[in-house]
mmCIF file of C-alpha atoms in Angstrom:
data_model
loop_
_atom_site.group_PDB
_atom_site.id
_atom_site.type_symbol
_atom_site.label_atom_id
_atom_site.label_comp_id
_atom_site.label_asym_id
_atom_site.label_seq_id
_atom_site.Cartn_x
_atom_site.Cartn_y
_atom_site.Cartn_z
ATOM 1 C CA MET K 1 29.988 -96.564 -17.216
ATOM 2 C CA LEU K 2 33.624 -97.474 -17.996
ATOM 3 C CA LEU K 3 34.955 -101.245 -17.675
ATOM 4 C CA ALA K 4 38.652 -101.175 -16.624
ATOM 5 C CA ILE K 5 40.435 -104.121 -17.428
ATOM 6 C CA ASN K 6 44.269 -104.966 -16.042
ATOM 7 C CA ALA K 7 45.929 -108.189 -17.100
ATOM 8 C CA ASN K 8 48.906 -109.102 -15.332
ATOM 9 C CA ASN K 9 50.658 -112.293 -15.020
ATOM 10 C CA THR K 10 48.762 -113.642 -12.121
ATOM 11 C CA ASN K 11 45.547 -111.955 -11.799
ATOM 12 C CA VAL K 12 43.192 -109.998 -14.334
ATOM 13 C CA LYS K 13 41.654 -107.152 -12.485
ATOM 14 C CA PHE K 14 38.259 -105.801 -13.739
ATOM 15 C CA GLY K 15 36.611 -102.535 -12.466
ATOM 16 C CA VAL K 16 33.480 -100.658 -13.334
ATOM 17 C CA ILE K 17 34.000 -96.851 -12.881
ATOM 18 C CA ASP K 18 31.080 -94.518 -12.697
ATOM 19 C CA GLY K 19 32.625 -90.969 -13.469
ATOM 20 C CA ASP K 20 35.631 -91.071 -10.799
ATOM 21 C CA ARG K 21 33.782 -93.301 -8.734
ATOM 22 C CA ILE K 22 34.779 -97.213 -8.514
ATOM 23 C CA VAL K 23 31.622 -99.082 -7.951
ATOM 24 C CA GLY K 24 33.041 -102.502 -8.750
ATOM 25 C CA GLU K 25 36.213 -104.321 -8.440
ATOM 26 C CA TRP K 26 36.880 -107.940 -8.835
ATOM 27 C CA ARG K 27 40.046 -110.330 -9.432
ATOM 28 C CA GLN K 28 40.169 -113.270 -12.001
ATOM 29 C CA HIS K 29 43.224 -115.806 -12.157
ATOM 30 C CA THR K 30 45.107 -115.003 -15.364
ATOM 31 C CA SER K 31 44.623 -117.949 -17.794
ATOM 32 C CA ALA K 32 45.543 -117.456 -21.596
ATOM 33 C CA MET K 33 43.044 -120.210 -22.462
ATOM 34 C CA ARG K 34 39.952 -118.642 -20.687
ATOM 35 C CA THR K 35 37.407 -117.616 -23.426
ATOM 36 C CA ALA K 36 35.540 -114.497 -23.649
ATOM 37 C CA ASP K 37 32.370 -116.509 -22.745
ATOM 38 C CA GLU K 38 34.224 -117.939 -19.531
ATOM 39 C CA HIS K 39 35.073 -114.200 -18.551
ATOM 40 C CA ALA K 40 31.625 -113.202 -19.027
ATOM 41 C CA VAL K 41 29.753 -115.997 -17.112
ATOM 42 C CA TRP K 42 31.721 -115.055 -14.158
ATOM 43 C CA LEU K 43 31.926 -111.526 -14.475
ATOM 44 C CA LEU K 44 28.289 -110.938 -15.344
ATOM 45 C CA GLN K 45 27.340 -112.793 -12.269
ATOM 46 C CA LEU K 46 29.429 -110.699 -9.806
ATOM 47 C CA MET K 47 27.967 -107.463 -11.540
ATOM 48 C CA GLN K 48 24.729 -108.458 -10.861
ATOM 49 C CA ILE K 49 25.466 -109.473 -7.319
ATOM 50 C CA GLU K 50 26.467 -105.850 -6.891
ATOM 51 C CA GLY K 51 23.598 -104.695 -8.521
ATOM 52 C CA ILE K 52 25.370 -103.161 -11.688
ATOM 53 C CA ASP K 53 23.536 -103.370 -14.964
ATOM 54 C CA PRO K 54 25.825 -104.763 -17.756
ATOM 55 C CA LYS K 55 24.122 -102.510 -20.149
ATOM 56 C CA SER K 56 25.336 -99.438 -18.347
ATOM 57 C CA VAL K 57 28.946 -100.231 -19.483
ATOM 58 C CA ARG K 58 29.555 -98.000 -22.631
ATOM 59 C CA SER K 59 33.038 -98.241 -23.042
ATOM 60 C CA ALA K 60 36.035 -100.110 -21.997
ATOM 61 C CA ILE K 61 39.945 -99.779 -21.745
ATOM 62 C CA ILE K 62 42.144 -102.957 -21.401
ATOM 63 C CA ALA K 63 45.714 -102.922 -20.082
ATOM 64 C CA SER K 64 47.426 -106.153 -20.528
ATOM 65 C CA VAL K 65 51.468 -107.630 -20.092
ATOM 66 C CA VAL K 66 49.648 -111.199 -21.128
ATOM 67 C CA PRO K 67 49.086 -110.910 -24.747
ATOM 68 C CA GLN K 68 47.958 -114.287 -25.088
ATOM 69 C CA ALA K 69 45.007 -113.373 -22.936
ATOM 70 C CA THR K 70 44.693 -109.745 -24.852
ATOM 71 C CA PHE K 71 42.385 -111.323 -27.582
ATOM 72 C CA ASN K 72 39.759 -113.041 -25.393
ATOM 73 C CA LEU K 73 39.527 -109.744 -23.131
ATOM 74 C CA ARG K 74 38.803 -107.835 -26.368
ATOM 75 C CA ARG K 75 36.139 -110.231 -27.183
ATOM 76 C CA LEU K 76 34.626 -109.833 -23.979
ATOM 77 C CA CYS K 77 34.018 -106.165 -24.469
ATOM 78 C CA THR K 78 32.693 -106.518 -27.932
ATOM 79 C CA ARG K 79 30.491 -109.318 -27.667
ATOM 80 C CA TYR K 80 29.032 -108.798 -23.977
ATOM 81 C CA PHE K 81 29.473 -105.048 -23.842
ATOM 82 C CA ASP K 82 28.855 -103.914 -27.415
ATOM 83 C CA THR K 83 32.092 -101.664 -27.341
ATOM 84 C CA GLU K 84 35.310 -101.767 -28.924
ATOM 85 C CA PRO K 85 37.772 -101.340 -26.347
ATOM 86 C CA LEU K 86 41.046 -99.174 -25.941
ATOM 87 C CA VAL K 87 44.280 -101.328 -25.698
ATOM 88 C CA LEU K 88 47.156 -99.610 -24.433
ATOM 89 C CA GLY K 89 49.683 -100.195 -26.677
ATOM 90 C CA GLU K 90 47.669 -99.316 -29.711
ATOM 91 C CA PRO K 91 48.418 -96.079 -31.800
ATOM 92 C CA ASN K 92 45.226 -94.604 -30.754
ATOM 93 C CA VAL K 93 46.146 -94.320 -26.874
ATOM 94 C CA LYS K 94 47.277 -91.221 -25.381
ATOM 95 C CA TYR K 95 49.068 -91.408 -22.336
ATOM 96 C CA GLY K 96 49.265 -87.756 -21.802
ATOM 97 C CA ILE K 97 53.077 -88.429 -20.209
ATOM 98 C CA GLN K 98 56.805 -88.610 -21.159
ATOM 99 C CA ILE K 99 58.040 -92.262 -21.449
ATOM 100 C CA LYS K 100 61.829 -92.055 -20.623
ATOM 101 C CA GLY K 101 63.428 -95.466 -21.755
ATOM 102 C CA ALA K 102 61.984 -98.501 -23.613
ATOM 103 C CA GLY K 103 60.207 -101.541 -22.496
ATOM 104 C CA ALA K 104 57.900 -100.195 -19.888
ATOM 105 C CA GLY K 105 55.126 -102.686 -19.081
ATOM 106 C CA ALA K 106 51.352 -101.565 -19.507
ATOM 107 C CA ASP K 107 50.868 -102.116 -15.760
ATOM 108 C CA ARG K 108 53.686 -99.604 -14.988
ATOM 109 C CA ILE K 109 52.326 -96.969 -17.089
ATOM 110 C CA CYS K 110 49.564 -97.274 -15.360
ATOM 111 C CA ASN K 111 50.872 -96.733 -12.242
ATOM 112 C CA THR K 112 52.915 -93.911 -13.645
ATOM 113 C CA VAL K 113 49.681 -92.217 -14.709
ATOM 114 C CA GLY K 114 47.774 -92.855 -11.871
ATOM 115 C CA ALA K 115 50.348 -91.717 -9.260
ATOM 116 C CA SER K 116 50.906 -88.237 -11.371
ATOM 117 C CA VAL K 117 47.096 -87.440 -11.042
ATOM 118 C CA MET K 118 46.939 -88.599 -7.614
ATOM 119 C CA PHE K 119 50.051 -86.751 -6.549
ATOM 120 C CA PRO K 120 50.593 -84.059 -8.898
ATOM 121 C CA LYS K 121 53.891 -82.038 -9.261
ATOM 122 C CA THR K 122 55.510 -84.832 -6.791
ATOM 123 C CA PRO K 123 58.380 -87.157 -7.517
ATOM 124 C CA LEU K 124 57.307 -90.439 -6.407
ATOM 125 C CA ILE K 125 58.582 -94.190 -6.111
ATOM 126 C CA VAL K 126 55.683 -96.481 -6.870
ATOM 127 C CA VAL K 127 56.223 -99.826 -5.363
ATOM 128 C CA ASP K 128 54.125 -102.666 -6.753
ATOM 129 C CA PHE K 129 54.061 -106.050 -5.268
ATOM 130 C CA GLY K 130 52.758 -108.205 -7.875
ATOM 131 C CA THR K 131 54.060 -111.638 -9.458
ATOM 132 C CA ALA K 132 57.342 -109.043 -9.732
ATOM 133 C CA THR K 133 58.235 -106.604 -7.375
ATOM 134 C CA THR K 134 58.663 -103.260 -9.363
ATOM 135 C CA PHE K 135 59.738 -99.641 -8.368
ATOM 136 C CA ASP K 136 58.597 -97.064 -10.696
ATOM 137 C CA VAL K 137 60.279 -93.703 -10.434
ATOM 138 C CA VAL K 138 57.932 -90.635 -11.554
ATOM 139 C CA ASP K 139 59.130 -86.987 -11.625
ATOM 140 C CA GLU K 140 57.522 -83.875 -10.876
ATOM 141 C CA GLU K 141 55.672 -83.597 -14.428
ATOM 142 C CA GLY K 142 54.627 -87.083 -14.191
ATOM 143 C CA SER K 143 56.831 -88.529 -16.381
ATOM 144 C CA TYR K 144 57.585 -92.462 -16.384
ATOM 145 C CA CYS K 145 61.565 -92.144 -15.566
ATOM 146 C CA GLY K 146 62.469 -96.020 -15.192
ATOM 147 C CA GLY K 147 62.718 -97.871 -12.085
ATOM 148 C CA VAL K 148 63.669 -101.392 -11.196
ATOM 149 C CA ILE K 149 62.115 -105.061 -11.103
ATOM 150 C CA ALA K 150 62.836 -108.139 -8.755
ATOM 151 C CA PRO K 151 61.375 -111.340 -8.384
ATOM 152 C CA GLY K 152 57.790 -110.949 -6.570
ATOM 153 C CA ILE K 153 57.678 -112.610 -3.037
ATOM 154 C CA ASN K 154 55.700 -115.238 -4.022
ATOM 155 C CA LEU K 155 57.964 -116.011 -6.770
ATOM 156 C CA SER K 156 60.889 -116.463 -4.601
ATOM 157 C CA ILE K 157 59.101 -118.660 -2.121
ATOM 158 C CA GLU K 158 58.440 -121.265 -5.205
ATOM 159 C CA ALA K 159 62.018 -121.172 -6.203
ATOM 160 C CA LEU K 160 63.146 -121.854 -2.518
ATOM 161 C CA VAL K 161 60.715 -124.783 -2.312
ATOM 162 C CA ASN K 162 61.346 -126.221 -6.018
ATOM 163 C CA ALA K 163 64.810 -126.149 -5.349
ATOM 164 C CA THR K 164 64.765 -127.807 -1.842
ATOM 165 C CA ALA K 165 63.858 -131.514 -0.711
ATOM 166 C CA LEU K 166 62.318 -130.367 3.011
ATOM 167 C CA LEU K 167 61.075 -127.104 2.764
ATOM 168 C CA PRO K 168 57.669 -126.598 2.942
ATOM 169 C CA ARG K 169 55.369 -123.870 0.814
ATOM 170 C CA ILE K 170 54.633 -120.934 3.364
ATOM 171 C CA VAL K 171 52.097 -117.974 3.033
ATOM 172 C CA VAL K 172 53.828 -114.320 3.155
ATOM 173 C CA GLU K 173 53.207 -113.000 6.889
ATOM 174 C CA LYS K 174 55.153 -110.713 9.349
ATOM 175 C CA PRO K 175 56.900 -113.073 12.004
ATOM 176 C CA LYS K 176 56.670 -112.263 15.474
ATOM 177 C CA ASN K 177 60.568 -112.724 16.041
ATOM 178 C CA VAL K 178 63.536 -112.255 13.491
ATOM 179 C CA ILE K 179 65.293 -115.313 14.813
ATOM 180 C CA GLY K 180 63.186 -118.242 14.077
ATOM 181 C CA THR K 181 63.458 -121.545 16.175
ATOM 182 C CA THR K 182 61.603 -123.747 13.772
ATOM 183 C CA THR K 183 62.393 -124.549 9.844
ATOM 184 C CA VAL K 184 59.021 -122.664 8.929
ATOM 185 C CA ALA K 185 59.821 -119.789 11.496
ATOM 186 C CA CYS K 186 63.117 -119.296 10.030
ATOM 187 C CA MET K 187 61.789 -119.253 6.179
ATOM 188 C CA HIS K 188 59.030 -116.559 7.585
ATOM 189 C CA SER K 189 61.713 -114.628 8.879
ATOM 190 C CA GLY K 190 64.053 -114.761 5.529
ATOM 191 C CA VAL K 191 61.182 -114.166 3.064
ATOM 192 C CA PHE K 192 59.500 -111.217 5.232
ATOM 193 C CA TRP K 193 62.551 -109.239 6.619
ATOM 194 C CA GLY K 194 64.400 -110.005 3.386
ATOM 195 C CA TYR K 195 62.071 -108.388 1.478
ATOM 196 C CA VAL K 196 61.955 -105.381 3.949
ATOM 197 C CA GLY K 197 65.571 -105.173 3.408
ATOM 198 C CA LEU K 198 65.225 -105.096 -0.293
ATOM 199 C CA ILE K 199 62.551 -102.411 -0.031
ATOM 200 C CA ASP K 200 64.581 -100.434 2.075
ATOM 201 C CA GLY K 201 67.983 -100.673 0.164
ATOM 202 C CA ILE K 202 66.463 -100.032 -3.420
ATOM 203 C CA VAL K 203 64.394 -97.134 -2.458
ATOM 204 C CA ALA K 204 67.585 -95.657 -0.602
ATOM 205 C CA ARG K 205 69.372 -96.283 -3.689
ATOM 206 C CA ILE K 206 67.051 -94.399 -5.980
ATOM 207 C CA ARG K 207 66.665 -91.547 -3.905
ATOM 208 C CA GLU K 208 70.548 -91.206 -3.918
ATOM 209 C CA GLU K 209 70.229 -91.322 -7.275
ATOM 210 C CA PHE K 210 67.491 -89.190 -8.208
ATOM 211 C CA GLY K 211 68.904 -86.674 -5.895
ATOM 212 C CA ARG K 212 65.752 -84.966 -4.410
ATOM 213 C CA PRO K 213 62.995 -85.946 -2.059
ATOM 214 C CA MET K 214 60.649 -88.377 -3.195
ATOM 215 C CA LYS K 215 57.692 -89.691 -1.754
ATOM 216 C CA VAL K 216 57.007 -93.625 -1.804
ATOM 217 C CA ILE K 217 53.503 -95.506 -1.933
ATOM 218 C CA SER K 218 52.663 -98.961 -2.726
ATOM 219 C CA THR K 219 50.290 -100.919 -4.280
ATOM 220 C CA GLY K 220 49.583 -104.494 -5.278
ATOM 221 C CA GLY K 221 47.908 -107.633 -3.787
ATOM 222 C CA LEU K 222 50.830 -108.357 -1.580
ATOM 223 C CA ALA K 223 51.039 -104.649 -0.467
ATOM 224 C CA PRO K 224 48.993 -104.847 2.786
ATOM 225 C CA VAL K 225 51.593 -107.564 4.497
ATOM 226 C CA PHE K 226 54.173 -104.996 4.803
ATOM 227 C CA ASP K 227 52.060 -102.259 6.153
ATOM 228 C CA GLY K 228 53.880 -100.631 9.087
ATOM 229 C CA ALA K 229 57.181 -102.899 8.261
ATOM 230 C CA THR K 230 59.018 -100.343 6.651
ATOM 231 C CA ASP K 231 59.426 -96.852 7.425
ATOM 232 C CA VAL K 232 60.031 -95.623 3.499
ATOM 233 C CA ILE K 233 56.536 -96.711 2.270
ATOM 234 C CA GLU K 234 54.670 -93.683 3.032
ATOM 235 C CA GLN K 235 51.004 -94.582 1.890
ATOM 236 C CA ASN K 236 49.283 -97.758 0.385
ATOM 237 C CA VAL K 237 46.817 -97.021 -2.493
ATOM 238 C CA PRO K 238 45.313 -100.282 -3.564
ATOM 239 C CA ASP K 239 43.527 -98.811 -6.827
ATOM 240 C CA ILE K 240 46.139 -96.486 -8.320
ATOM 241 C CA THR K 241 46.600 -98.866 -11.280
ATOM 242 C CA VAL K 242 42.790 -98.615 -12.249
ATOM 243 C CA ARG K 243 42.811 -94.731 -11.845
ATOM 244 C CA GLY K 244 45.900 -94.703 -14.420
ATOM 245 C CA LEU K 245 43.538 -96.509 -16.623
ATOM 246 C CA VAL K 246 40.483 -94.446 -16.023
ATOM 247 C CA GLU K 247 42.934 -91.055 -16.976
ATOM 248 C CA ILE K 248 44.388 -92.975 -19.685
ATOM 249 C CA TYR K 249 40.801 -93.434 -21.381
ATOM 250 C CA ARG K 250 39.979 -90.018 -20.497
ATOM 251 C CA ARG K 251 42.911 -88.597 -22.213
ATOM 252 C CA SER K 252 42.320 -90.342 -25.132
ATOM 253 C CA THR K 253 38.898 -90.017 -25.934
ATOM 254 C CA THR K 254 38.958 -86.130 -25.024
#
């Protein structure tokens, strides 16, 4: 089985894949200070709960946008799973796609590969609701064409709270009304519908610039919050990043 690790700024996501089937998925808050031993204590217990034998993991792949965390994740693989992981960004990794432009993070490359495999020969916009809200453009050939990076919704809330004296911290949720009658209701409306407007506006501008029809899919931890709130998102695909990791591993080892 394959251990796929995706380290983002907020969470590290671990997945165990048997063939094409994801048999276990877990999230852990990202900390560059967490040692390989600490990762192992947490992960091995969760695998045991799911009935997954750690000895059945024979290979691993890591995508990380947190360089300080990568060393201990690699150490986790070598010490506790007896396998040297593939790490995105290293010379032996083959993406199998064209990356147009520079600076695409490992998570965005995974999203592109996963999207191109799940929706072949289809121009796509992948909206990822993570620490940042990203819009990745994928063409018919599965190439990464660039995209947009906007502040994530939780970052926006933190900025609002930290820059004001009286506004409270809120949880992202769809408000019943657009017009709020309390401070908290006004914040809910501004944050939620403000992001719906951001999604609608950016998708419309990407489609206009791209010049032909595009399918829009979403992923990321906060994606379900926006289900049904905007017509532009056609489908939520929670595991698209890990699917991309699995495909990158296959392309790099065959």
